[in-house]
Coordinates of C-alpha atoms and ligand atoms in Angstrom, one line a residue:
M1 CA -32.3 -51.4 -61.9
T2 CA -31.2 -51.8 -58.3
D3 CA -27.6 -52.9 -57.4
A4 CA -27.7 -56.3 -55.9
R5 CA -24.4 -55.5 -54.1
P6 CA -24.8 -53.9 -50.7
T7 CA -23.0 -50.7 -49.9
V8 CA -20.5 -50.7 -47.0
W9 CA -20.4 -47.2 -45.5
V10 CA -17.1 -46.5 -43.9
L11 CA -17.0 -43.7 -41.3
G12 CA -14.1 -41.3 -40.8
D13 CA -12.9 -43.1 -37.6
Q14 CA -13.1 -46.6 -39.1
L15 CA -10.2 -46.5 -41.6
R16 CA -8.9 -50.0 -41.4
R17 CA -9.4 -52.8 -44.0
T18 CA -9.4 -55.7 -41.5
A19 CA -11.8 -54.4 -39.0
G20 CA -15.6 -53.9 -38.8
V21 CA -18.0 -54.8 -41.6
L22 CA -15.4 -54.1 -44.4
A23 CA -13.3 -57.0 -43.1
D24 CA -16.1 -59.4 -44.3
H25 CA -16.0 -58.1 -47.9
T26 CA -13.8 -58.4 -50.9
P27 CA -13.7 -56.3 -54.1
G28 CA -16.8 -57.1 -56.2
T29 CA -19.0 -58.1 -53.2
C30 CA -19.9 -54.5 -52.2
R31 CA -19.6 -50.9 -53.1
V32 CA -17.8 -48.7 -50.5
L33 CA -19.1 -45.3 -49.5
L34 CA -17.2 -42.5 -47.7
V35 CA -18.9 -39.2 -47.0
E36 CA -17.2 -35.9 -46.0
S37 CA -19.9 -33.9 -44.3
D38 CA -19.9 -30.1 -44.6
S39 CA -22.1 -29.8 -41.5
I40 CA -19.5 -31.6 -39.4
L41 CA -16.7 -29.3 -40.7
G42 CA -18.9 -26.3 -40.1
R43 CA -19.8 -27.3 -36.5
H44 CA -16.7 -26.1 -34.7
Q45 CA -13.7 -24.0 -35.2
W46 CA -11.4 -26.9 -35.9
H47 CA -7.7 -27.1 -35.4
R48 CA -6.1 -27.1 -38.9
Q49 CA -4.1 -30.3 -38.3
R50 CA -7.1 -32.1 -37.0
A51 CA -9.4 -31.3 -39.8
H52 CA -6.7 -32.0 -42.3
M53 CA -5.7 -35.4 -40.7
V54 CA -9.3 -36.8 -40.8
I55 CA -10.1 -35.8 -44.4
S56 CA -6.6 -36.7 -45.7
A57 CA -6.8 -40.1 -44.0
M58 CA -10.3 -40.7 -45.5
R59 CA -9.0 -39.9 -49.0
H60 CA -5.9 -42.0 -48.7
F61 CA -8.0 -44.9 -47.5
A62 CA -10.4 -44.5 -50.4
T63 CA -7.5 -44.5 -52.8
E64 CA -6.1 -47.7 -51.2
L65 CA -9.4 -49.5 -51.4
E66 CA -9.7 -48.5 -55.1
A67 CA -6.2 -49.9 -55.7
E68 CA -7.3 -53.1 -54.2
G69 CA -10.2 -53.3 -56.7
F70 CA -13.2 -51.9 -54.7
D71 CA -15.7 -49.6 -56.3
V72 CA -15.5 -46.6 -54.0
D73 CA -17.9 -43.7 -53.9
H74 CA -16.2 -41.0 -51.9
R75 CA -18.3 -37.9 -51.9
Q76 CA -18.7 -34.5 -50.2
A77 CA -22.2 -33.6 -49.1
P78 CA -24.0 -31.1 -46.9
T79 CA -24.7 -33.8 -44.2
L80 CA -24.0 -37.5 -43.8
A81 CA -27.7 -38.2 -44.5
A82 CA -27.6 -36.1 -47.7
G83 CA -24.5 -38.0 -48.8
L84 CA -26.2 -41.4 -48.3
R85 CA -29.3 -40.2 -50.1
A86 CA -27.3 -39.0 -53.1
H87 CA -25.3 -42.3 -53.1
S88 CA -28.5 -44.4 -52.9
D89 CA -30.1 -42.4 -55.7
E90 CA -27.2 -42.7 -58.0
F91 CA -26.5 -46.4 -57.5
R92 CA -30.0 -47.6 -56.6
V93 CA -28.8 -49.4 -53.5
E94 CA -31.0 -51.7 -51.5
R95 CA -28.9 -52.4 -48.5
V96 CA -26.4 -50.2 -46.7
L97 CA -24.2 -51.8 -44.1
A98 CA -21.9 -50.1 -41.6
T99 CA -19.8 -50.8 -38.5
S100 CA -21.6 -49.4 -35.5
P101 CA -20.4 -45.8 -35.0
S102 CA -18.5 -44.7 -31.9
S103 CA -21.0 -42.1 -30.6
H104 CA -24.6 -42.3 -29.3
D105 CA -25.9 -39.7 -31.8
A106 CA -24.3 -41.3 -34.8
V107 CA -25.8 -44.7 -33.9
T108 CA -29.3 -43.1 -33.6
R109 CA -28.8 -41.2 -36.9
L110 CA -27.6 -44.2 -38.9
E111 CA -30.3 -46.5 -37.5
A112 CA -32.9 -43.8 -38.5
L113 CA -31.5 -43.9 -42.1
G114 CA -32.1 -47.7 -42.2
V115 CA -28.4 -48.6 -42.2
E116 CA -27.7 -52.1 -40.9
L117 CA -25.1 -51.9 -38.1
S118 CA -22.7 -54.5 -37.1
T119 CA -20.5 -54.8 -34.0
N120 CA -17.7 -52.2 -33.7
T121 CA -14.5 -54.2 -33.7
F122 CA -12.1 -51.3 -33.6
F123 CA -11.6 -51.8 -29.9
I124 CA -10.3 -54.6 -27.8
T125 CA -13.4 -55.1 -25.7
D126 CA -17.0 -55.0 -26.8
Y127 CA -18.7 -52.3 -24.7
R128 CA -21.6 -54.5 -24.0
K129 CA -19.3 -57.0 -22.3
F130 CA -17.9 -54.0 -20.3
G131 CA -21.4 -53.1 -19.3
E132 CA -22.1 -56.6 -18.0
W133 CA -19.0 -56.4 -15.9
A134 CA -19.7 -52.9 -14.6
D135 CA -23.4 -53.4 -13.9
G136 CA -24.2 -53.6 -10.3
R137 CA -20.7 -52.8 -9.1
K138 CA -20.3 -50.3 -6.2
R139 CA -17.2 -48.9 -7.8
I140 CA -16.2 -49.3 -11.4
R141 CA -12.5 -49.3 -10.8
M142 CA -10.1 -49.0 -13.7
E143 CA -7.6 -51.2 -11.8
D144 CA -10.1 -54.1 -11.5
F145 CA -11.1 -53.9 -15.1
Y146 CA -7.4 -53.8 -16.2
R147 CA -6.4 -56.8 -14.2
R148 CA -9.3 -58.7 -15.7
Q149 CA -8.2 -57.7 -19.2
R150 CA -4.6 -58.9 -18.5
I151 CA -5.9 -62.3 -17.4
E152 CA -8.5 -62.8 -20.1
L153 CA -6.4 -61.6 -22.9
D154 CA -3.2 -63.2 -21.5
V155 CA -1.1 -60.1 -21.8
L156 CA 2.0 -59.7 -19.6
M157 CA 1.1 -62.8 -17.7
D158 CA 3.6 -65.5 -16.5
G159 CA 1.1 -68.3 -15.9
D160 CA -1.3 -67.0 -13.3
E161 CA 1.0 -64.3 -12.1
P162 CA 1.6 -60.8 -13.6
A163 CA 4.9 -60.4 -15.4
G164 CA 7.5 -58.8 -13.2
G165 CA 5.7 -60.0 -10.0
T166 CA 3.3 -57.1 -9.6
W167 CA 0.3 -55.7 -11.4
N168 CA 1.2 -52.0 -11.1
F169 CA 4.4 -50.1 -11.5
D170 CA 2.8 -46.6 -11.0
H171 CA 5.1 -46.0 -8.0
E172 CA 8.1 -46.2 -10.3
N173 CA 6.4 -44.2 -13.1
R174 CA 5.7 -40.9 -11.4
E175 CA 9.2 -39.4 -11.4
P176 CA 9.6 -35.7 -11.8
P177 CA 11.5 -34.6 -14.9
P178 CA 15.1 -35.8 -15.0
K179 CA 17.8 -33.1 -14.6
D180 CA 20.4 -34.8 -16.7
G181 CA 19.4 -32.8 -19.9
R182 CA 18.9 -36.1 -21.8
A183 CA 17.7 -36.2 -25.4
W184 CA 14.2 -37.6 -26.0
P185 CA 13.2 -39.7 -29.0
T186 CA 12.7 -37.5 -32.1
L187 CA 9.8 -37.8 -34.4
E188 CA 10.3 -37.9 -38.2
L189 CA 7.7 -36.0 -40.2
F190 CA 6.0 -37.7 -43.1
P191 CA 6.4 -35.9 -46.4
L192 CA 3.1 -34.3 -47.5
D193 CA 1.8 -35.8 -50.8
A194 CA -0.6 -34.5 -53.4
I195 CA -3.7 -35.6 -51.4
D196 CA -2.4 -33.8 -48.3
C197 CA -1.7 -30.6 -50.2
D198 CA -5.1 -30.7 -52.0
V199 CA -6.9 -31.0 -48.6
M200 CA -4.8 -28.2 -47.1
T201 CA -5.8 -25.9 -50.0
E202 CA -9.4 -26.8 -50.0
L203 CA -9.7 -26.2 -46.2
E204 CA -8.0 -22.8 -46.5
V205 CA -10.2 -21.5 -49.3
N206 CA -13.5 -22.7 -47.8
D207 CA -15.2 -19.7 -46.2
D208 CA -17.6 -21.9 -44.3
I209 CA -14.9 -23.5 -42.3
A210 CA -13.3 -21.7 -39.3
L211 CA -9.8 -22.9 -38.6
W212 CA -7.2 -22.4 -35.8
G213 CA -3.7 -23.5 -35.2
A214 CA -0.5 -24.2 -37.1
A215 CA -0.6 -25.8 -40.6
P216 CA -0.2 -29.5 -41.0
D217 CA 3.4 -30.6 -41.3
G218 CA 3.3 -34.3 -41.7
R219 CA 3.4 -35.0 -38.0
W220 CA 0.2 -37.1 -37.8
P221 CA -0.1 -40.4 -39.7
V222 CA -2.8 -40.4 -42.4
T223 CA -2.2 -44.0 -43.7
R224 CA -1.9 -47.3 -42.1
A225 CA 1.7 -47.7 -43.4
Q226 CA 2.6 -44.4 -41.7
A227 CA 0.9 -45.4 -38.5
L228 CA 2.8 -48.8 -38.4
E229 CA 6.1 -47.0 -39.0
R230 CA 5.3 -44.6 -36.1
L231 CA 4.4 -47.6 -33.9
Q232 CA 7.7 -49.3 -34.7
R233 CA 9.7 -46.2 -34.0
F234 CA 7.9 -45.8 -30.6
V235 CA 8.5 -49.3 -29.6
D236 CA 12.2 -49.1 -30.5
E237 CA 13.0 -45.7 -29.3
G238 CA 10.3 -44.3 -26.9
L239 CA 8.9 -47.4 -25.0
P240 CA 12.1 -48.2 -23.1
G241 CA 11.9 -44.8 -21.4
F242 CA 8.2 -44.4 -21.3
G243 CA 7.5 -45.3 -17.7
A244 CA 9.6 -43.4 -15.3
H245 CA 8.8 -39.8 -16.5
E246 CA 5.3 -40.5 -17.8
D247 CA 3.9 -37.7 -15.6
A248 CA 6.6 -35.2 -16.1
M249 CA 6.3 -31.9 -18.1
L250 CA 9.1 -30.0 -19.8
A251 CA 8.7 -26.6 -21.5
A252 CA 11.2 -27.5 -24.3
E253 CA 10.0 -31.0 -24.9
W254 CA 6.5 -31.5 -26.2
K255 CA 6.1 -35.3 -25.9
L256 CA 9.0 -36.7 -23.8
A257 CA 8.7 -40.5 -24.3
H258 CA 4.9 -40.5 -25.0
S259 CA 3.9 -42.6 -28.0
V260 CA 1.7 -40.0 -29.8
L261 CA -0.3 -42.9 -31.2
S262 CA -3.7 -41.9 -30.0
S263 CA -4.9 -40.2 -33.2
A264 CA -3.9 -43.3 -35.3
M265 CA -5.8 -45.6 -33.0
N266 CA -8.8 -43.3 -32.8
I267 CA -9.3 -43.1 -36.6
G268 CA -8.8 -46.8 -37.0
L269 CA -5.4 -46.9 -38.6
L270 CA -3.9 -49.0 -35.8
D271 CA -5.5 -51.9 -34.0
P272 CA -5.1 -51.3 -30.2
M273 CA -4.3 -55.0 -29.7
E274 CA -1.5 -54.9 -32.2
V275 CA -0.1 -51.9 -30.2
V276 CA -0.3 -53.9 -27.0
R277 CA 1.3 -57.0 -28.5
A278 CA 4.1 -55.0 -30.0
A279 CA 4.9 -53.5 -26.6
E280 CA 4.7 -57.0 -24.9
V281 CA 7.1 -58.5 -27.5
A282 CA 9.6 -55.7 -26.8
Y283 CA 9.5 -56.7 -23.1
R284 CA 9.7 -60.5 -23.8
E285 CA 12.8 -59.9 -26.0
G286 CA 14.5 -57.7 -23.4
R287 CA 14.2 -54.5 -25.4
A288 CA 12.1 -52.6 -22.9
P289 CA 11.8 -52.8 -19.1
I290 CA 8.7 -54.0 -17.3
N291 CA 7.8 -50.7 -15.7
S292 CA 7.7 -49.0 -19.1
V293 CA 5.9 -51.8 -20.9
E294 CA 3.3 -52.3 -18.1
G295 CA 2.8 -48.5 -17.8
F296 CA 2.1 -48.3 -21.5
I297 CA -0.1 -51.4 -21.8
R298 CA -2.1 -50.1 -18.8
Q299 CA -2.8 -46.9 -20.9
V300 CA -3.9 -48.7 -24.0
M301 CA -5.6 -51.9 -22.8
G302 CA -6.6 -50.5 -19.4
W303 CA -7.5 -46.8 -19.6
R304 CA -8.5 -46.5 -23.3
E305 CA -10.8 -49.5 -23.1
Y306 CA -12.2 -48.5 -19.7
V307 CA -13.1 -45.1 -21.1
W308 CA -14.7 -46.7 -24.2
G309 CA -16.8 -49.0 -22.0
L310 CA -17.8 -46.1 -19.6
Y311 CA -18.9 -43.9 -22.4
W312 CA -21.5 -46.5 -23.4
F313 CA -22.3 -47.6 -19.8
F314 CA -23.0 -44.0 -18.7
G315 CA -25.2 -43.3 -21.7
P316 CA -25.9 -40.0 -23.6
E317 CA -27.2 -38.2 -20.4
Y318 CA -23.6 -38.2 -19.1
R319 CA -22.9 -35.2 -21.5
A320 CA -25.1 -32.9 -19.3
E321 CA -23.4 -33.7 -16.0
N322 CA -22.4 -30.6 -14.1
Q323 CA -22.6 -31.4 -10.5
L324 CA -20.2 -28.7 -9.4
E325 CA -22.4 -26.2 -11.3
A326 CA -19.5 -24.8 -13.3
H327 CA -20.6 -22.3 -15.9
R328 CA -17.5 -20.3 -17.0
P329 CA -16.7 -20.2 -20.7
V330 CA -13.4 -21.6 -21.9
P331 CA -10.8 -19.0 -20.9
P332 CA -9.5 -16.7 -23.6
S333 CA -5.9 -17.8 -22.6
F334 CA -6.8 -21.3 -23.9
T335 CA -8.4 -20.2 -27.1
G336 CA -5.5 -17.9 -28.1
D337 CA -7.8 -14.8 -27.7
A338 CA -5.6 -13.5 -24.9
P339 CA -2.0 -14.0 -23.9
T340 CA -1.3 -15.4 -20.4
E341 CA 1.6 -14.9 -18.0
M342 CA 1.1 -18.3 -16.5
A343 CA 4.1 -20.1 -17.9
C344 CA 2.6 -23.6 -17.6
V345 CA -0.7 -22.7 -19.4
S346 CA 1.1 -20.6 -22.0
S347 CA 3.5 -23.5 -22.8
V348 CA 0.7 -26.1 -23.1
V349 CA -1.6 -23.8 -25.2
Q350 CA 1.3 -23.0 -27.5
G351 CA 1.8 -26.8 -27.9
I352 CA -1.9 -27.3 -28.8
H353 CA -1.6 -24.4 -31.3
D354 CA 1.5 -25.8 -32.9
R355 CA 0.7 -29.5 -32.9
A356 CA -2.9 -30.1 -31.8
Y357 CA -1.5 -32.1 -29.0
A358 CA -0.7 -32.1 -25.3
H359 CA 0.3 -35.1 -23.3
H360 CA -1.8 -36.7 -20.6
I361 CA -0.5 -34.8 -17.6
E362 CA -0.7 -31.5 -19.4
R363 CA -4.3 -32.2 -20.3
L364 CA -5.2 -33.4 -16.8
M365 CA -3.1 -31.2 -14.4
V366 CA -2.7 -28.0 -16.4
I367 CA -5.7 -27.5 -18.7
G368 CA -8.1 -29.8 -16.8
N369 CA -7.0 -28.7 -13.3
F370 CA -7.2 -25.0 -14.2
S371 CA -10.7 -25.5 -15.7
L372 CA -11.8 -27.4 -12.5
L373 CA -10.4 -24.7 -10.2
T374 CA -11.9 -21.8 -12.2
G375 CA -15.3 -23.6 -12.8
V376 CA -15.2 -24.0 -16.6
D377 CA -18.5 -25.4 -18.0
P378 CA -17.8 -29.2 -18.7
W379 CA -19.5 -29.3 -22.1
A380 CA -17.8 -26.1 -23.3
L381 CA -14.4 -27.6 -22.4
T382 CA -15.3 -30.9 -24.0
E383 CA -16.2 -29.2 -27.3
W384 CA -13.1 -27.0 -27.3
M385 CA -10.8 -30.0 -26.7
W386 CA -12.7 -32.1 -29.2
A387 CA -12.1 -29.6 -32.0
N388 CA -8.5 -28.8 -31.1
F389 CA -6.9 -32.1 -30.1
I390 CA -5.7 -34.3 -32.9
D391 CA -7.2 -37.4 -31.2
G392 CA -10.6 -35.8 -30.1
A393 CA -13.7 -38.0 -30.1
E394 CA -16.8 -37.9 -28.0
W395 CA -16.4 -41.4 -26.5
V396 CA -12.9 -40.5 -25.1
M397 CA -13.5 -36.9 -24.2
L398 CA -16.7 -37.3 -22.1
P399 CA -15.2 -39.6 -19.4
N400 CA -11.9 -37.9 -19.5
V401 CA -13.2 -34.3 -19.3
I402 CA -16.5 -34.6 -17.5
G403 CA -15.5 -37.5 -15.2
M404 CA -11.8 -37.4 -14.7
A405 CA -10.7 -33.8 -15.2
L406 CA -13.7 -31.8 -14.0
H407 CA -15.4 -34.2 -11.5
A408 CA -18.7 -33.0 -13.0
D409 CA -20.2 -36.5 -12.5
G410 CA -20.0 -36.2 -8.7
G411 CA -17.3 -39.0 -8.6
R412 CA -18.9 -41.7 -10.6
M413 CA -15.6 -42.2 -12.5
A414 CA -12.9 -40.7 -10.3
T415 CA -13.1 -41.1 -6.6
K416 CA -11.7 -37.6 -6.0
P417 CA -11.2 -34.4 -8.0
Y418 CA -7.8 -34.0 -9.7
A419 CA -7.4 -30.6 -8.0
A420 CA -3.9 -29.3 -7.3
G421 CA -2.1 -26.0 -6.6
G422 CA 1.1 -24.8 -8.0
A423 CA 3.2 -27.1 -5.8
Y424 CA 2.3 -30.1 -8.0
I425 CA 3.2 -28.4 -11.3
N426 CA 6.4 -27.1 -9.7
K427 CA 7.3 -30.6 -8.7
M428 CA 6.5 -32.3 -12.0
S429 CA 7.7 -29.6 -14.5
D430 CA 10.2 -26.9 -15.1
H431 CA 7.6 -24.3 -15.9
C432 CA 7.6 -22.4 -12.6
K433 CA 11.2 -21.4 -12.6
G434 CA 10.5 -19.1 -15.6
C435 CA 7.1 -17.9 -14.4
R436 CA 6.3 -14.4 -13.1
F437 CA 4.2 -16.1 -10.4
N438 CA 5.4 -18.0 -7.3
P439 CA 3.9 -21.5 -6.9
K440 CA 4.4 -21.3 -3.1
K441 CA 2.4 -18.1 -2.6
R442 CA -1.4 -18.0 -2.3
T443 CA -1.8 -14.2 -1.6
G444 CA -0.3 -11.1 -3.1
D445 CA 0.3 -10.0 -6.7
D446 CA 2.8 -12.7 -7.5
A447 CA 0.7 -15.6 -5.9
C448 CA 0.4 -18.5 -8.3
P449 CA -3.2 -18.6 -9.6
F450 CA -3.3 -22.3 -9.3
T451 CA -2.4 -22.1 -5.6
S452 CA -4.9 -19.4 -4.7
L453 CA -7.6 -21.0 -6.8
Y454 CA -6.9 -24.5 -5.3
W455 CA -7.8 -23.3 -1.7
D456 CA -10.7 -21.3 -3.0
F457 CA -12.0 -24.3 -4.9
L458 CA -12.0 -26.4 -1.7
A459 CA -13.8 -23.6 0.2
R460 CA -16.3 -22.9 -2.6
N461 CA -17.2 -26.6 -3.0
E462 CA -16.9 -27.7 0.6
H463 CA -20.6 -28.6 0.9
Q464 CA -20.3 -30.9 -2.1
L465 CA -17.0 -32.4 -1.2
K466 CA -17.2 -32.9 2.5
G467 CA -18.6 -36.4 2.3
N468 CA -15.5 -37.5 0.3
A469 CA -13.3 -39.4 2.7
R470 CA -10.3 -39.1 0.3
L471 CA -10.5 -35.3 0.6
G472 CA -10.6 -35.2 4.4
Q473 CA -7.0 -34.0 4.8
Q474 CA -7.2 -31.3 2.2
L475 CA -10.4 -29.9 3.5
A476 CA -9.0 -29.9 7.1
G477 CA -5.9 -28.1 5.8
M478 CA -8.1 -25.5 4.1
R479 CA -10.1 -24.9 7.3
R480 CA -6.8 -24.4 9.2
L481 CA -5.5 -21.7 6.8
A482 CA -5.1 -18.5 8.8
D483 CA -5.2 -16.4 5.6
L484 CA -8.1 -18.2 3.9
E485 CA -10.0 -15.0 3.5
A486 CA -7.1 -13.2 1.9
T487 CA -6.5 -16.2 -0.3
R488 CA -10.1 -16.2 -1.5
E489 CA -9.9 -12.5 -2.2
R490 CA -6.8 -13.1 -4.3
A491 CA -8.7 -16.0 -6.1
A492 CA -11.5 -13.6 -6.8
E493 CA -9.1 -11.1 -8.4
V494 CA -7.6 -13.9 -10.4
L495 CA -11.0 -14.9 -11.8
V496 CA -11.8 -11.3 -12.7
G497 CA -8.4 -11.1 -14.5
L498 CA -9.1 -14.4 -16.2
D499 CA -12.5 -13.3 -17.6
C500 CA -11.1 -10.0 -18.9
G501 CA -8.2 -11.8 -20.6
E502 CA -5.7 -10.3 -18.3
L503 CA -4.2 -13.3 -16.5
Ligands
LIG601 C1 -8.9 -33.8 -20.1 C2 -8.4 -34.9 -20.9 C3 -8.8 -35.0 -22.3 C4 -8.4 -36.1 -23.1 N1 -8.8 -36.1 -24.3 C5 -8.5 -37.2 -25.1 C6 -8.9 -37.3 -26.5 O1 -9.6 -36.4 -27.0 N2 -8.5 -38.3 -27.2 C7 -7.7 -39.3 -26.7 O2 -7.4 -40.3 -27.4 N3 -7.3 -39.3 -25.4 C8 -7.6 -38.2 -24.6 N4 -7.2 -38.2 -23.3 C9 -6.4 -39.3 -22.8 C10 -4.9 -39.1 -23.0 O3 -4.5 -37.9 -22.4 C11 -4.4 -39.2 -24.4 O4 -4.9 -40.4 -25.0 C12 -2.9 -39.1 -24.6 O5 -2.4 -38.0 -24.0 C13 -2.6 -39.2 -26.0 O6 -1.2 -39.1 -26.2 P1 -0.3 -40.3 -26.5 O7 -0.8 -41.1 -27.7 O8 1.1 -39.8 -26.7 O9 -0.4 -41.2 -25.2 P2 0.5 -42.1 -24.4 O10 0.9 -41.5 -23.1 O11 1.7 -42.6 -25.2 O12 -0.5 -43.3 -24.0 C14 -0.7 -44.4 -24.9 C15 -2.1 -44.5 -25.3 O13 -2.9 -44.8 -24.2 C16 -4.3 -44.3 -24.4 N5 -4.7 -43.6 -23.2 C17 -3.9 -43.2 -22.2 N6 -4.7 -42.6 -21.2 C18 -5.9 -42.6 -21.7 C19 -7.2 -42.1 -21.2 N7 -7.3 -41.5 -20.0 N8 -8.3 -42.2 -22.0 C20 -8.2 -42.9 -23.2 N9 -7.1 -43.4 -23.7 C21 -5.9 -43.2 -23.0 C22 -4.2 -43.5 -25.7 O14 -4.8 -44.2 -26.7 C23 -2.7 -43.3 -25.9 O15 -2.4 -43.1 -27.2 C24 -7.6 -37.1 -22.5 C25 -7.2 -37.0 -21.2 C26 -7.6 -36.0 -20.4 C27 -7.3 -35.9 -18.9
LIG602 S1 4.0 -20.6 -10.8 FE1 1.9 -21.3 -11.1 S2 1.2 -20.3 -13.0 FE2 3.4 -20.2 -12.9 S3 4.1 -22.0 -14.0 FE3 4.1 -22.5 -11.8 S4 2.0 -23.4 -11.6 FE4 2.0 -22.4 -13.5

């Protein structure tokens, strides 16, 4: 006999009771399916903390649904399709419902399996609405989208005016690191429970899974309760100081005042709108200043939603973009296969190893910038980050890596490449003072690799970049360099060293 109840299939990044198709169901009206797919786990060398977080969060969610009274079928299977087949055979299911997945491929796969998909409500804005807004625009500017969001959703608005009298506090939020030796908000680790420990053991003994990085230590929320606790702590302790030093980097401080909420939002534990509202309430109650609150809300309601919309708007072909024809593999100094004397890279890579995390400027101006300057293949970098960052997902990586960091889309997303030499890193961090290289030098053995490579990048890609008005000054500066030839020779040496794992 077939089961008259439909199955609600919950994917690993849809772990919230009140969103998506699960929100329309109560215990008894459906059976819930969760599938852990061996093929996904076998696809990459995953960071231990990332693999652990996703599986542990799925198992915790399944347990919570059971406690609420749902019939839950949580299974491991060679592939998602095999998991669904085994489930349908066992329970003789007629209809399978799911929330529309967050990647092009997954939508295609689930549709091919006959799963009925409903709108993805894990984001603030439906990507189809974003598409209508973006379509036909000459430039799809984040700032325009963000202001529209503020007005439409009535966030940080005083009537028709932006709270604080201006839309953008970026000029107050780009301060170098403070020199006052201040303490930054601390992060309490969550105790690992039996589910966490089982997942850790299973991952370690499975010969089909390649893992990298430090073991899980309770840093990343795996339940909604933990995620809410983290949000509250951030709003109370991190948000007031979030703005000013948002772009700063410190060797001894891994997150400064960043929220570290991305993983919880990306697997569905937190609703991005509740995150936005919590920050706004802190401002309205006088617990956090406008520059910090605006800066933070800009990230969540602006950048995050903009990136989500762009991913769908650009379509699956965006993956193959490589307009600067960059083909270098991910450097061994990133993957841990070779040490590096570049203090900034070494510090960020160590952080990724220890915590599966780097904050935005470390991702963009150290890892991304170095990859742009050396010509790392965009898809290779995307895959590496995807597997090693706690918050990795295709929808967020593609625009950020291919569009923003590597300018591989020829400027569809960012108007100019985020290319910079050692001077930027020296200004915004304390890395250079402990480094064997000199950020001011572009030639010689102690020349900073970023600095030599920056000028080489401009010279190498001049034909592609010369039409970009925003790069006019930099290109003119490059042409005026008396030692351009020697700088490029040094850059060539740097690249050889990089490829041999000797940089
Ligand atoms: C090369 C590169 C790769 C990135 N890869 C990822 C990724 O895999 N997953 C991911 O969630 N974010 C990614 N980002 C965006 C951003 O760096 C991270 O969201 C952020 O560093 C996460 O840390 P946090 O939660 O402490 O962020 P906070 O600094 O506290 O910011 C608050 C929130 O804003 C959102 N946000 C801020 N900037 C962006 C952005 N550019 N795109 C999307 N959301 C944003 C995030 O949800 C974040 O949690 C990437 C950025 C770059 C340049
Ligand atoms: S000198 Fe160059 S390589 Fe060294 S920390 Fe500074 S930017 Fe990085």
